[in-house]
Amino acid sequence: MATNSSRNFIQKGRFQRVLDAVFDFISTHRLFILILVIAAIVWTWVFNQAIPYFEQGVRPFRAAWNGAGSIDIFGYTLHYEFEGWADYDYYYATWANQFLKGLMPYTESFETIVVRSREYAVPYFFPPLFLYLCVVGALLPIHPYGIGALISLFGFITAFPVYGIANYLANNRTRAALSAAAYLFNPLVLYHTTFEWLNPAPFVFFIFLGFYLLMKQHRLSGTLAVITAALFKQTAFFFGLPLIAYLLKRAPERGLEQPESDSNTEENDEEAGDELDLFGFVKLALLAVAYASIASFPYLLDPGTYLEYIFQRAGATLLEDLSSPPAGNQPITFTVLLIVLGAPPEITQIVNLMNYYSIGLLVGLLPLFALMLFEKKNDDRLRSYWKRMFFLTMLLIIWLHLWSPRGIYKYYLIVVIPFLCIFSASDMCSSNVAISKSRIMSIINPLLMTILLLIPSRNVYLSFLLLIFLVYLFHRPLGQLYGFFKNRLSSLIRIHR
């Protein structure tokens, strides 16, 4: 009898501890949870708004609103071009149907369909995991919206690693919640992810999950998450550069990091933890290769064809007509901006060739990768290290989209938006700031930058992406200039009171 009473007491004690832990978690992250609840309602509403548009279409071109239009503001007409696409029905649903029919990707038979006696080309050149996601979505009992639901779900849960990374780097939960809100209510993310149901969301989730795990010193799981992202979309390959730069350094000891001050004092042991660890790197690299190989089975049985589809099939864009912008279905390269600006043909052609042969891409990527490799990793100041590394990663990804040999569409920028929401002000870009304060600019700045990308014509928005890159590159002097004018304005207000 006494034994049963003791067991009941222990079970009640465990239940109480679990209950206390749940309430403590809710209390600690209540602002983030509130944002998630509101965002879930908004995302569901936006998703449902796309369905009537989709149902009005005809297979294989069913799609939501293409995002083009105009609005009159104080007598002026503002034209906007969100750049929507019919990829969901034309490609994603088709790929799922082809696979369910028993056709294998990376083969000629997989690449064509016949609808109403007309043949359409539907080449598949993503890594295999995105195809599997399409298949799972097609099997859900909400056909034909299952794939869109999964894409939207991945887009929504990306808020969790965004919150985690922002909380780690800012050392401020309120600031992190504002970053998550800036992401969840971002118009570019809402439109292209949960309205158009376009493909980046799954790979973006695993990228940010991977780097969050790396920041929390989970090297293996973080590495595998980044590899998982690469098995969804090739853009993730470029995140391998910061991953390599980090994994080459000795792993920090768990719990070693100490609270960091807000000063610029010199460290006693500036290079503690900065030693090379080639053995550890090779071990993780072999595990990553093994994991990617297993996920790529059975396509690796024909490695030449598989690798050709993954690395070469998408191709690069070399514009032949430099007198006018390319057709509306073509990706945009930096060359298009020069065409619109009326630059001399010789300069335009040089940029055209630099883009096609990846010269422009390498001009930015190599210095940024070198900075990552030589960034000092002090295990007593890991937060400062990661703030700098992740900032360089953002610059690298923006540069990639500026100089992508293939060119880009606006929805590719979904991967850029979480960076803008995390690095929303100059204090977050500085590794010397230990605690970033909560401020409304954490929401306003990402929104303003997104508007510059989402609204303008597809022929000119790369100019605004370049502007954003330059703003981040020179964030220190710009932040100082902003602080100067802010202080002067505050002084003038006090004088006139």
Short mmCIF file of C-alpha atoms in Angstrom, two decimals:
data_model
loop_
_atom_site.label_atom_id
_atom_site.label_comp_id
_atom_site.label_asym_id
_atom_site.label_seq_id
_atom_site.Cartn_x
_atom_site.Cartn_y
_atom_site.Cartn_z
CA MET A 1 0.00 0.00 0.00
CA ALA A 2 2.79 2.36 0.96
CA THR A 3 4.60 1.46 -2.24
CA ASN A 4 1.56 2.40 -4.37
CA SER A 5 1.23 5.70 -2.51
CA SER A 6 4.89 6.44 -3.13
CA ARG A 7 4.50 5.69 -6.83
CA ASN A 8 1.44 7.94 -7.07
CA PHE A 9 3.35 10.70 -5.29
CA ILE A 10 6.31 10.33 -7.66
CA GLN A 11 4.01 10.34 -10.72
CA LYS A 12 2.20 13.44 -9.46
CA GLY A 13 5.56 15.07 -8.83
CA ARG A 14 6.71 14.31 -12.37
CA PHE A 15 3.45 15.58 -13.83
CA GLN A 16 3.75 18.77 -11.80
CA ARG A 17 7.31 19.30 -13.02
CA VAL A 18 6.20 18.80 -16.62
CA LEU A 19 3.30 21.19 -16.09
CA ASP A 20 5.60 23.77 -14.51
CA ALA A 21 8.03 23.41 -17.41
CA VAL A 22 5.22 23.95 -19.94
CA PHE A 23 3.93 27.05 -18.15
CA ASP A 24 7.46 28.37 -17.77
CA PHE A 25 8.07 27.87 -21.50
CA ILE A 26 4.82 29.65 -22.41
CA SER A 27 5.63 32.51 -20.05
CA THR A 28 9.17 32.86 -21.38
CA HIS A 29 8.16 32.85 -25.06
CA ARG A 30 4.63 34.29 -24.77
CA LEU A 31 5.21 37.08 -27.30
CA PHE A 32 6.53 34.64 -29.89
CA ILE A 33 3.62 32.26 -29.26
CA LEU A 34 1.12 35.11 -29.67
CA ILE A 35 2.78 36.07 -32.97
CA LEU A 36 2.59 32.43 -34.13
CA VAL A 37 -1.14 32.22 -33.37
CA ILE A 38 -1.93 35.44 -35.25
CA ALA A 39 0.35 34.43 -38.13
CA ALA A 40 -1.31 31.02 -38.40
CA ILE A 41 -4.66 32.75 -38.92
CA VAL A 42 -3.19 35.12 -41.52
CA TRP A 43 -1.34 32.35 -43.40
CA THR A 44 -4.48 30.18 -43.49
CA TRP A 45 -6.52 33.09 -44.83
CA VAL A 46 -3.94 33.88 -47.53
CA PHE A 47 -3.75 30.19 -48.52
CA ASN A 48 -7.52 30.03 -48.92
CA GLN A 49 -7.54 33.22 -51.02
CA ALA A 50 -5.41 31.47 -53.65
CA ILE A 51 -7.81 28.54 -54.12
CA PRO A 52 -10.54 30.35 -56.14
CA TYR A 53 -7.90 31.68 -58.56
CA PHE A 54 -6.45 28.19 -58.93
CA GLU A 55 -9.82 26.57 -59.58
CA GLN A 56 -10.58 28.99 -62.41
CA GLY A 57 -7.53 27.85 -64.37
CA VAL A 58 -7.06 25.01 -66.84
CA ARG A 59 -4.57 22.19 -66.40
CA PRO A 60 -1.54 22.45 -66.60
CA PHE A 61 -1.63 26.24 -66.15
CA ARG A 62 -3.78 26.54 -63.05
CA ALA A 63 -2.32 29.27 -60.87
CA ALA A 64 -3.13 32.01 -58.41
CA TRP A 65 -3.12 35.70 -59.29
CA ASN A 66 0.13 36.65 -61.06
CA GLY A 67 0.71 39.72 -58.90
CA ALA A 68 0.67 42.34 -61.66
CA GLY A 69 -1.45 45.47 -61.44
CA SER A 70 -1.57 49.13 -60.56
CA ILE A 71 -2.99 51.40 -57.90
CA ASP A 72 -3.73 55.14 -57.86
CA ILE A 73 -2.15 57.07 -55.01
CA PHE A 74 -2.85 60.83 -54.78
CA GLY A 75 -3.30 61.09 -58.51
CA TYR A 76 -0.26 58.97 -59.38
CA THR A 77 -0.46 55.47 -60.81
CA LEU A 78 1.82 52.96 -59.12
CA HIS A 79 2.50 49.83 -61.15
CA TYR A 80 3.54 46.72 -59.26
CA GLU A 81 4.81 43.35 -60.41
CA PHE A 82 5.04 40.62 -57.76
CA GLU A 83 6.00 38.13 -60.48
CA GLY A 84 3.81 35.11 -59.87
CA TRP A 85 4.19 31.85 -61.78
CA ALA A 86 2.19 28.73 -62.67
CA ASP A 87 5.00 26.38 -61.60
CA TYR A 88 2.81 24.69 -58.99
CA ASP A 89 0.47 23.06 -61.48
CA TYR A 90 2.78 22.91 -64.48
CA TYR A 91 5.77 21.40 -62.67
CA TYR A 92 5.16 20.30 -59.08
CA ALA A 93 1.81 18.53 -59.58
CA THR A 94 3.06 17.03 -62.84
CA TRP A 95 6.26 15.68 -61.29
CA ALA A 96 4.24 14.01 -58.54
CA ASN A 97 1.89 12.43 -61.08
CA GLN A 98 4.79 11.20 -63.20
CA PHE A 99 6.49 9.57 -60.21
CA LEU A 100 3.25 7.95 -59.04
CA LYS A 101 2.86 6.48 -62.54
CA GLY A 102 6.17 4.69 -62.05
CA LEU A 103 8.35 7.02 -64.13
CA MET A 104 11.80 7.80 -62.75
CA PRO A 105 13.20 11.33 -62.57
CA TYR A 106 16.35 12.26 -64.49
CA THR A 107 15.10 10.31 -67.51
CA GLU A 108 13.67 11.46 -70.84
CA SER A 109 10.34 9.73 -70.25
CA PHE A 110 9.83 11.77 -67.07
CA GLU A 111 10.27 15.09 -68.90
CA THR A 112 7.18 15.23 -71.11
CA ILE A 113 3.43 15.07 -70.56
CA VAL A 114 0.48 15.15 -72.91
CA VAL A 115 -2.57 17.21 -71.96
CA ARG A 116 -5.50 17.48 -74.40
CA SER A 117 -3.36 16.06 -77.23
CA ARG A 118 -0.64 18.64 -76.67
CA GLU A 119 2.85 17.78 -75.47
CA TYR A 120 4.54 19.82 -72.73
CA ALA A 121 8.14 19.72 -71.54
CA VAL A 122 8.42 19.36 -67.75
CA PRO A 123 12.14 18.76 -67.02
CA TYR A 124 13.04 17.91 -63.43
CA PHE A 125 16.46 19.19 -62.37
CA PHE A 126 16.13 19.58 -58.60
CA PRO A 127 17.71 17.12 -56.16
CA PRO A 128 15.36 14.25 -55.23
CA LEU A 129 13.88 15.42 -51.91
CA PHE A 130 11.71 18.09 -53.49
CA LEU A 131 10.17 15.46 -55.76
CA TYR A 132 9.40 13.29 -52.73
CA LEU A 133 7.73 16.26 -51.03
CA CYS A 134 5.57 16.75 -54.13
CA VAL A 135 4.61 13.07 -54.08
CA VAL A 136 3.67 13.15 -50.38
CA GLY A 137 1.64 16.31 -50.97
CA ALA A 138 -0.18 14.73 -53.91
CA LEU A 139 -1.17 11.79 -51.69
CA LEU A 140 -2.73 14.00 -49.02
CA PRO A 141 -6.56 14.01 -48.95
CA ILE A 142 -6.73 17.68 -49.98
CA HIS A 143 -5.77 17.18 -53.64
CA PRO A 144 -4.70 19.24 -55.56
CA TYR A 145 -3.60 21.49 -52.69
CA GLY A 146 -1.53 19.05 -50.66
CA ILE A 147 1.81 20.11 -52.16
CA GLY A 148 0.94 23.74 -51.53
CA ALA A 149 -0.02 22.92 -47.94
CA LEU A 150 3.37 21.27 -47.32
CA ILE A 151 5.26 24.17 -48.92
CA SER A 152 3.27 26.63 -46.81
CA LEU A 153 3.89 24.56 -43.68
CA PHE A 154 7.65 24.63 -44.25
CA GLY A 155 7.45 28.36 -44.84
CA PHE A 156 5.56 28.86 -41.59
CA ILE A 157 7.80 26.73 -39.37
CA THR A 158 10.87 28.56 -40.70
CA ALA A 159 9.84 31.16 -38.11
CA PHE A 160 11.14 28.81 -35.39
CA PRO A 161 14.82 28.78 -36.45
CA VAL A 162 14.55 32.48 -37.35
CA TYR A 163 13.40 33.14 -33.79
CA GLY A 164 16.10 30.87 -32.37
CA ILE A 165 18.91 32.45 -34.39
CA ALA A 166 17.74 36.00 -33.68
CA ASN A 167 17.42 35.18 -29.97
CA TYR A 168 20.93 33.73 -29.90
CA LEU A 169 22.57 36.58 -31.82
CA ALA A 170 20.61 39.44 -30.22
CA ASN A 171 20.54 37.91 -26.73
CA ASN A 172 17.05 39.39 -26.48
CA ARG A 173 13.83 37.37 -26.77
CA THR A 174 11.67 40.37 -27.60
CA ARG A 175 13.99 41.35 -30.45
CA ALA A 176 13.88 37.74 -31.66
CA ALA A 177 10.07 37.72 -31.58
CA LEU A 178 10.03 40.91 -33.66
CA SER A 179 12.35 39.25 -36.19
CA ALA A 180 10.00 36.26 -36.39
CA ALA A 181 7.03 38.61 -36.84
CA ALA A 182 8.86 40.50 -39.59
CA TYR A 183 9.36 37.16 -41.37
CA LEU A 184 5.88 35.72 -40.84
CA PHE A 185 4.10 38.85 -42.06
CA ASN A 186 6.55 39.63 -44.85
CA PRO A 187 4.60 40.28 -48.08
CA LEU A 188 7.14 38.56 -50.34
CA VAL A 189 7.07 35.42 -48.19
CA LEU A 190 3.28 35.44 -47.90
CA TYR A 191 2.78 35.92 -51.63
CA HIS A 192 5.32 33.48 -53.02
CA THR A 193 5.08 30.80 -50.31
CA THR A 194 1.51 30.52 -49.11
CA PHE A 195 -0.29 32.14 -52.06
CA GLU A 196 1.72 31.03 -55.10
CA TRP A 197 3.07 27.83 -53.41
CA LEU A 198 6.53 28.13 -54.96
CA ASN A 199 9.43 25.85 -54.10
CA PRO A 200 12.07 27.57 -51.88
CA ALA A 201 10.36 27.14 -48.48
CA PRO A 202 11.54 23.58 -47.60
CA PHE A 203 15.20 24.25 -48.36
CA VAL A 204 15.06 27.61 -46.56
CA PHE A 205 13.69 25.91 -43.45
CA PHE A 206 16.46 23.32 -43.34
CA ILE A 207 19.15 25.94 -43.98
CA PHE A 208 18.11 28.08 -41.03
CA LEU A 209 17.46 25.03 -38.86
CA GLY A 210 20.96 23.78 -39.70
CA PHE A 211 22.68 27.02 -38.78
CA TYR A 212 20.65 27.31 -35.59
CA LEU A 213 21.82 23.83 -34.60
CA LEU A 214 25.42 24.76 -35.46
CA MET A 215 25.17 27.87 -33.29
CA LYS A 216 23.91 25.70 -30.44
CA GLN A 217 26.99 23.47 -30.94
CA HIS A 218 25.20 20.52 -32.57
CA ARG A 219 27.72 20.04 -35.37
CA LEU A 220 26.51 16.74 -36.80
CA SER A 221 22.77 17.46 -36.80
CA GLY A 222 23.41 20.99 -38.06
CA THR A 223 25.55 19.66 -40.90
CA LEU A 224 22.95 17.06 -41.86
CA ALA A 225 20.23 19.72 -41.86
CA VAL A 226 22.25 21.83 -44.32
CA ILE A 227 22.82 18.73 -46.49
CA THR A 228 19.07 18.06 -46.35
CA ALA A 229 18.49 21.59 -47.66
CA ALA A 230 20.89 20.88 -50.53
CA LEU A 231 18.86 17.77 -51.36
CA PHE A 232 15.85 20.03 -51.89
CA LYS A 233 17.41 22.84 -53.95
CA GLN A 234 20.86 23.56 -55.39
CA THR A 235 20.99 27.09 -53.96
CA ALA A 236 21.82 25.45 -50.63
CA PHE A 237 25.17 24.31 -52.06
CA PHE A 238 26.52 27.81 -51.50
CA PHE A 239 25.74 27.59 -47.79
CA GLY A 240 28.43 24.93 -47.78
CA LEU A 241 31.04 27.70 -47.81
CA PRO A 242 30.29 29.04 -44.30
CA LEU A 243 29.66 25.47 -43.18
CA ILE A 244 33.15 24.42 -44.32
CA ALA A 245 34.74 27.50 -42.75
CA TYR A 246 33.15 26.64 -39.40
CA LEU A 247 33.73 22.88 -39.44
CA LEU A 248 37.43 23.33 -40.18
CA LYS A 249 37.80 24.88 -36.71
CA ARG A 250 37.99 22.84 -33.54
CA ALA A 251 34.61 22.10 -32.01
CA PRO A 252 33.85 24.28 -28.97
CA GLU A 253 33.25 22.62 -25.64
CA ARG A 254 29.62 22.52 -24.59
CA GLY A 255 28.66 25.28 -22.19
CA LEU A 256 32.02 27.01 -22.53
CA GLU A 257 30.71 30.36 -23.77
CA GLN A 258 30.65 33.08 -21.15
CA PRO A 259 28.44 36.18 -21.06
CA GLU A 260 29.82 38.81 -23.38
CA SER A 261 30.21 42.46 -22.56
CA ASP A 262 29.20 45.32 -24.82
CA SER A 263 32.74 46.67 -24.98
CA ASN A 264 35.61 46.32 -27.42
CA THR A 265 38.13 45.04 -24.89
CA GLU A 266 40.85 42.72 -26.08
CA GLU A 267 40.59 39.06 -25.21
CA ASN A 268 43.33 37.38 -23.20
CA ASP A 269 43.32 34.40 -25.51
CA GLU A 270 42.07 35.71 -28.82
CA GLU A 271 42.44 32.44 -30.68
CA ALA A 272 41.04 29.99 -28.12
CA GLY A 273 39.13 27.50 -30.26
CA ASP A 274 40.53 28.80 -33.56
CA GLU A 275 42.72 25.76 -34.17
CA LEU A 276 42.22 23.63 -37.28
CA ASP A 277 40.55 20.26 -36.81
CA LEU A 278 41.11 18.42 -40.08
CA PHE A 279 40.29 15.02 -38.62
CA GLY A 280 36.94 16.23 -37.29
CA PHE A 281 36.21 17.96 -40.59
CA VAL A 282 36.96 14.85 -42.65
CA LYS A 283 34.80 12.72 -40.37
CA LEU A 284 31.81 15.05 -40.73
CA ALA A 285 32.43 15.39 -44.48
CA LEU A 286 32.35 11.60 -44.92
CA LEU A 287 29.12 11.35 -42.92
CA ALA A 288 27.60 14.13 -45.03
CA VAL A 289 28.62 12.43 -48.28
CA ALA A 290 27.23 9.10 -47.05
CA TYR A 291 23.93 10.73 -46.08
CA ALA A 292 23.63 12.53 -49.44
CA SER A 293 24.49 9.31 -51.29
CA ILE A 294 21.81 7.32 -49.47
CA ALA A 295 19.23 10.04 -50.19
CA SER A 296 20.30 10.03 -53.86
CA PHE A 297 19.80 6.28 -54.29
CA PRO A 298 19.08 4.79 -56.83
CA TYR A 299 19.90 7.73 -59.09
CA LEU A 300 23.60 7.52 -58.21
CA LEU A 301 23.72 4.17 -60.00
CA ASP A 302 23.99 6.37 -63.10
CA PRO A 303 26.16 9.13 -61.59
CA GLY A 304 26.91 10.89 -64.87
CA THR A 305 23.25 11.50 -65.71
CA TYR A 306 22.29 12.34 -62.13
CA LEU A 307 25.07 14.88 -61.64
CA GLU A 308 24.43 16.41 -65.06
CA TYR A 309 20.79 17.06 -64.15
CA ILE A 310 21.72 18.48 -60.75
CA PHE A 311 24.66 20.67 -61.76
CA GLN A 312 24.28 21.47 -65.45
CA ARG A 313 20.71 20.99 -66.67
CA ALA A 314 19.41 24.33 -65.37
CA GLY A 315 22.13 26.03 -67.41
CA ALA A 316 23.36 29.62 -67.47
CA THR A 317 21.89 32.64 -69.23
CA LEU A 318 23.80 34.42 -71.99
CA LEU A 319 21.70 37.19 -73.50
CA GLU A 320 22.14 37.49 -77.25
CA ASP A 321 19.93 40.54 -77.80
CA LEU A 322 21.30 43.41 -75.70
CA SER A 323 18.94 46.01 -77.13
CA SER A 324 15.89 45.12 -75.03
CA PRO A 325 15.04 43.13 -71.88
CA PRO A 326 14.46 39.38 -72.31
CA ALA A 327 11.05 37.73 -72.54
CA GLY A 328 8.89 37.70 -69.44
CA ASN A 329 9.44 34.00 -68.78
CA GLN A 330 13.25 34.30 -68.69
CA PRO A 331 15.26 34.72 -65.47
CA ILE A 332 16.73 38.14 -64.77
CA THR A 333 20.49 38.72 -64.68
CA PHE A 334 22.50 41.81 -63.80
CA THR A 335 22.89 42.43 -67.53
CA VAL A 336 19.19 43.27 -67.82
CA LEU A 337 19.63 46.23 -65.48
CA LEU A 338 22.32 47.69 -67.75
CA ILE A 339 20.07 47.20 -70.79
CA VAL A 340 17.26 49.12 -69.08
CA LEU A 341 19.66 51.90 -68.04
CA GLY A 342 20.92 52.22 -71.61
CA ALA A 343 24.55 51.45 -70.77
CA PRO A 344 27.06 51.30 -73.66
CA PRO A 345 26.79 47.96 -75.50
CA GLU A 346 30.47 47.17 -74.84
CA ILE A 347 30.03 47.45 -71.07
CA THR A 348 26.76 45.52 -71.19
CA GLN A 349 28.41 42.69 -73.11
CA ILE A 350 31.32 42.53 -70.65
CA VAL A 351 28.85 42.19 -67.76
CA ASN A 352 26.86 39.66 -69.79
CA LEU A 353 29.96 37.47 -70.21
CA MET A 354 31.05 37.97 -66.59
CA ASN A 355 27.65 36.74 -65.49
CA TYR A 356 27.56 33.77 -67.88
CA TYR A 357 31.04 32.52 -66.99
CA SER A 358 30.53 33.08 -63.22
CA ILE A 359 33.31 35.70 -63.08
CA GLY A 360 31.08 38.24 -61.36
CA LEU A 361 29.92 35.58 -58.93
CA LEU A 362 33.46 34.53 -58.00
CA VAL A 363 34.61 38.15 -57.58
CA GLY A 364 32.31 38.40 -54.57
CA LEU A 365 32.20 34.82 -53.31
CA LEU A 366 35.94 34.22 -52.99
CA PRO A 367 36.71 37.26 -50.77
CA LEU A 368 33.68 36.52 -48.58
CA PHE A 369 34.73 32.87 -48.23
CA ALA A 370 38.27 34.00 -47.36
CA LEU A 371 36.88 36.29 -44.64
CA MET A 372 34.95 33.34 -43.23
CA LEU A 373 38.01 31.11 -43.24
CA PHE A 374 40.14 33.69 -41.44
CA GLU A 375 37.47 34.83 -39.00
CA LYS A 376 38.82 34.23 -35.49
CA LYS A 377 36.73 31.76 -33.50
CA ASN A 378 37.05 32.41 -29.80
CA ASP A 379 35.10 29.82 -27.84
CA ASP A 380 34.57 32.36 -25.05
CA ARG A 381 32.84 34.66 -27.55
CA LEU A 382 30.97 32.31 -29.84
CA ARG A 383 28.01 34.66 -30.16
CA SER A 384 30.26 37.37 -31.59
CA TYR A 385 31.84 34.85 -33.94
CA TRP A 386 28.50 33.61 -35.22
CA LYS A 387 27.12 37.10 -35.61
CA ARG A 388 30.02 37.92 -37.92
CA MET A 389 29.86 34.57 -39.77
CA PHE A 390 26.12 34.73 -40.35
CA PHE A 391 26.39 38.35 -41.49
CA LEU A 392 29.02 37.32 -44.06
CA THR A 393 26.73 34.46 -45.09
CA MET A 394 23.95 36.95 -45.78
CA LEU A 395 26.27 39.07 -47.94
CA LEU A 396 27.33 35.92 -49.80
CA ILE A 397 23.74 34.90 -50.54
CA ILE A 398 22.74 38.38 -51.70
CA TRP A 399 25.80 38.48 -53.97
CA LEU A 400 24.83 35.06 -55.32
CA HIS A 401 21.43 36.38 -56.35
CA LEU A 402 22.97 39.47 -57.92
CA TRP A 403 25.37 37.42 -60.05
CA SER A 404 23.65 34.07 -60.49
CA PRO A 405 24.82 32.66 -63.86
CA ARG A 406 21.34 31.36 -64.55
CA GLY A 407 19.62 34.51 -63.36
CA ILE A 408 16.84 34.73 -60.79
CA TYR A 409 13.12 35.19 -60.36
CA LYS A 410 11.70 37.22 -57.49
CA TYR A 411 10.60 34.16 -55.56
CA TYR A 412 14.24 33.06 -55.25
CA LEU A 413 14.61 35.91 -52.76
CA ILE A 414 12.54 34.01 -50.19
CA VAL A 415 15.88 32.77 -48.81
CA VAL A 416 17.11 36.36 -48.39
CA ILE A 417 14.11 37.56 -46.36
CA PRO A 418 14.95 35.74 -43.06
CA PHE A 419 18.40 37.35 -43.15
CA LEU A 420 16.84 40.80 -43.56
CA CYS A 421 14.53 40.08 -40.62
CA ILE A 422 17.39 38.94 -38.38
CA PHE A 423 19.86 41.68 -39.39
CA SER A 424 17.20 44.36 -39.23
CA ALA A 425 19.39 47.16 -37.82
CA SER A 426 23.04 48.13 -37.52
CA ASP A 427 23.42 46.81 -33.96
CA MET A 428 22.62 43.28 -35.14
CA CYS A 429 25.30 43.56 -37.82
CA SER A 430 28.00 44.44 -35.30
CA SER A 431 29.74 41.58 -33.51
CA ASN A 432 30.74 43.97 -30.70
CA VAL A 433 27.15 44.52 -29.53
CA ALA A 434 26.38 41.80 -26.99
CA ILE A 435 22.70 42.62 -26.42
CA SER A 436 20.55 44.16 -29.15
CA LYS A 437 17.66 46.22 -27.82
CA SER A 438 14.08 45.84 -28.99
CA ARG A 439 13.05 48.47 -31.51
CA ILE A 440 10.29 49.03 -34.01
CA MET A 441 12.86 49.25 -36.81
CA SER A 442 13.20 45.48 -36.45
CA ILE A 443 9.91 45.28 -38.34
CA ILE A 444 9.99 48.47 -40.42
CA ASN A 445 13.42 47.98 -42.04
CA PRO A 446 12.76 44.46 -43.43
CA LEU A 447 9.36 45.64 -44.68
CA LEU A 448 10.86 48.63 -46.50
CA MET A 449 13.58 46.49 -48.10
CA THR A 450 11.00 43.90 -49.16
CA ILE A 451 8.83 46.55 -50.81
CA LEU A 452 11.87 47.64 -52.84
CA LEU A 453 12.18 44.06 -54.12
CA LEU A 454 8.55 43.03 -54.50
CA ILE A 455 6.86 46.01 -56.17
CA PRO A 456 9.23 47.20 -58.96
CA SER A 457 9.36 45.75 -62.45
CA ARG A 458 11.32 42.53 -62.82
CA ASN A 459 13.72 44.40 -65.10
CA VAL A 460 14.94 46.80 -62.40
CA TYR A 461 14.54 45.19 -58.97
CA LEU A 462 18.13 43.92 -58.99
CA SER A 463 19.18 47.56 -58.61
CA PHE A 464 17.40 47.61 -55.25
CA LEU A 465 18.97 44.29 -54.27
CA LEU A 466 22.35 45.86 -55.04
CA LEU A 467 21.37 48.87 -52.91
CA ILE A 468 20.50 46.54 -50.02
CA PHE A 469 23.86 44.80 -50.41
CA LEU A 470 25.68 48.15 -50.25
CA VAL A 471 23.67 49.29 -47.23
CA TYR A 472 24.74 46.18 -45.33
CA LEU A 473 28.30 46.42 -46.58
CA PHE A 474 28.57 49.97 -45.22
CA HIS A 475 26.30 49.52 -42.23
CA ARG A 476 28.81 50.99 -39.77
CA PRO A 477 29.15 54.50 -41.29
CA LEU A 478 25.46 54.54 -42.18
CA GLY A 479 24.57 53.55 -38.61
CA GLN A 480 26.81 56.29 -37.24
CA LEU A 481 25.24 58.81 -39.62
CA TYR A 482 21.77 57.74 -38.54
CA GLY A 483 22.78 58.07 -34.88
CA PHE A 484 24.20 61.55 -35.50
CA PHE A 485 21.00 62.86 -37.11
CA LYS A 486 18.86 61.13 -34.49
CA ASN A 487 20.79 62.81 -31.66
CA ARG A 488 20.65 66.22 -33.38
CA LEU A 489 16.91 65.87 -33.89
CA SER A 490 16.44 64.90 -30.23
CA SER A 491 18.48 67.93 -29.16
CA LEU A 492 16.38 70.27 -31.31
CA ILE A 493 13.17 68.83 -29.88
CA ARG A 494 14.42 69.38 -26.32
CA ILE A 495 15.44 72.97 -27.11
CA HIS A 496 12.02 73.91 -28.52
CA ARG A 497 10.06 72.40 -25.64
#
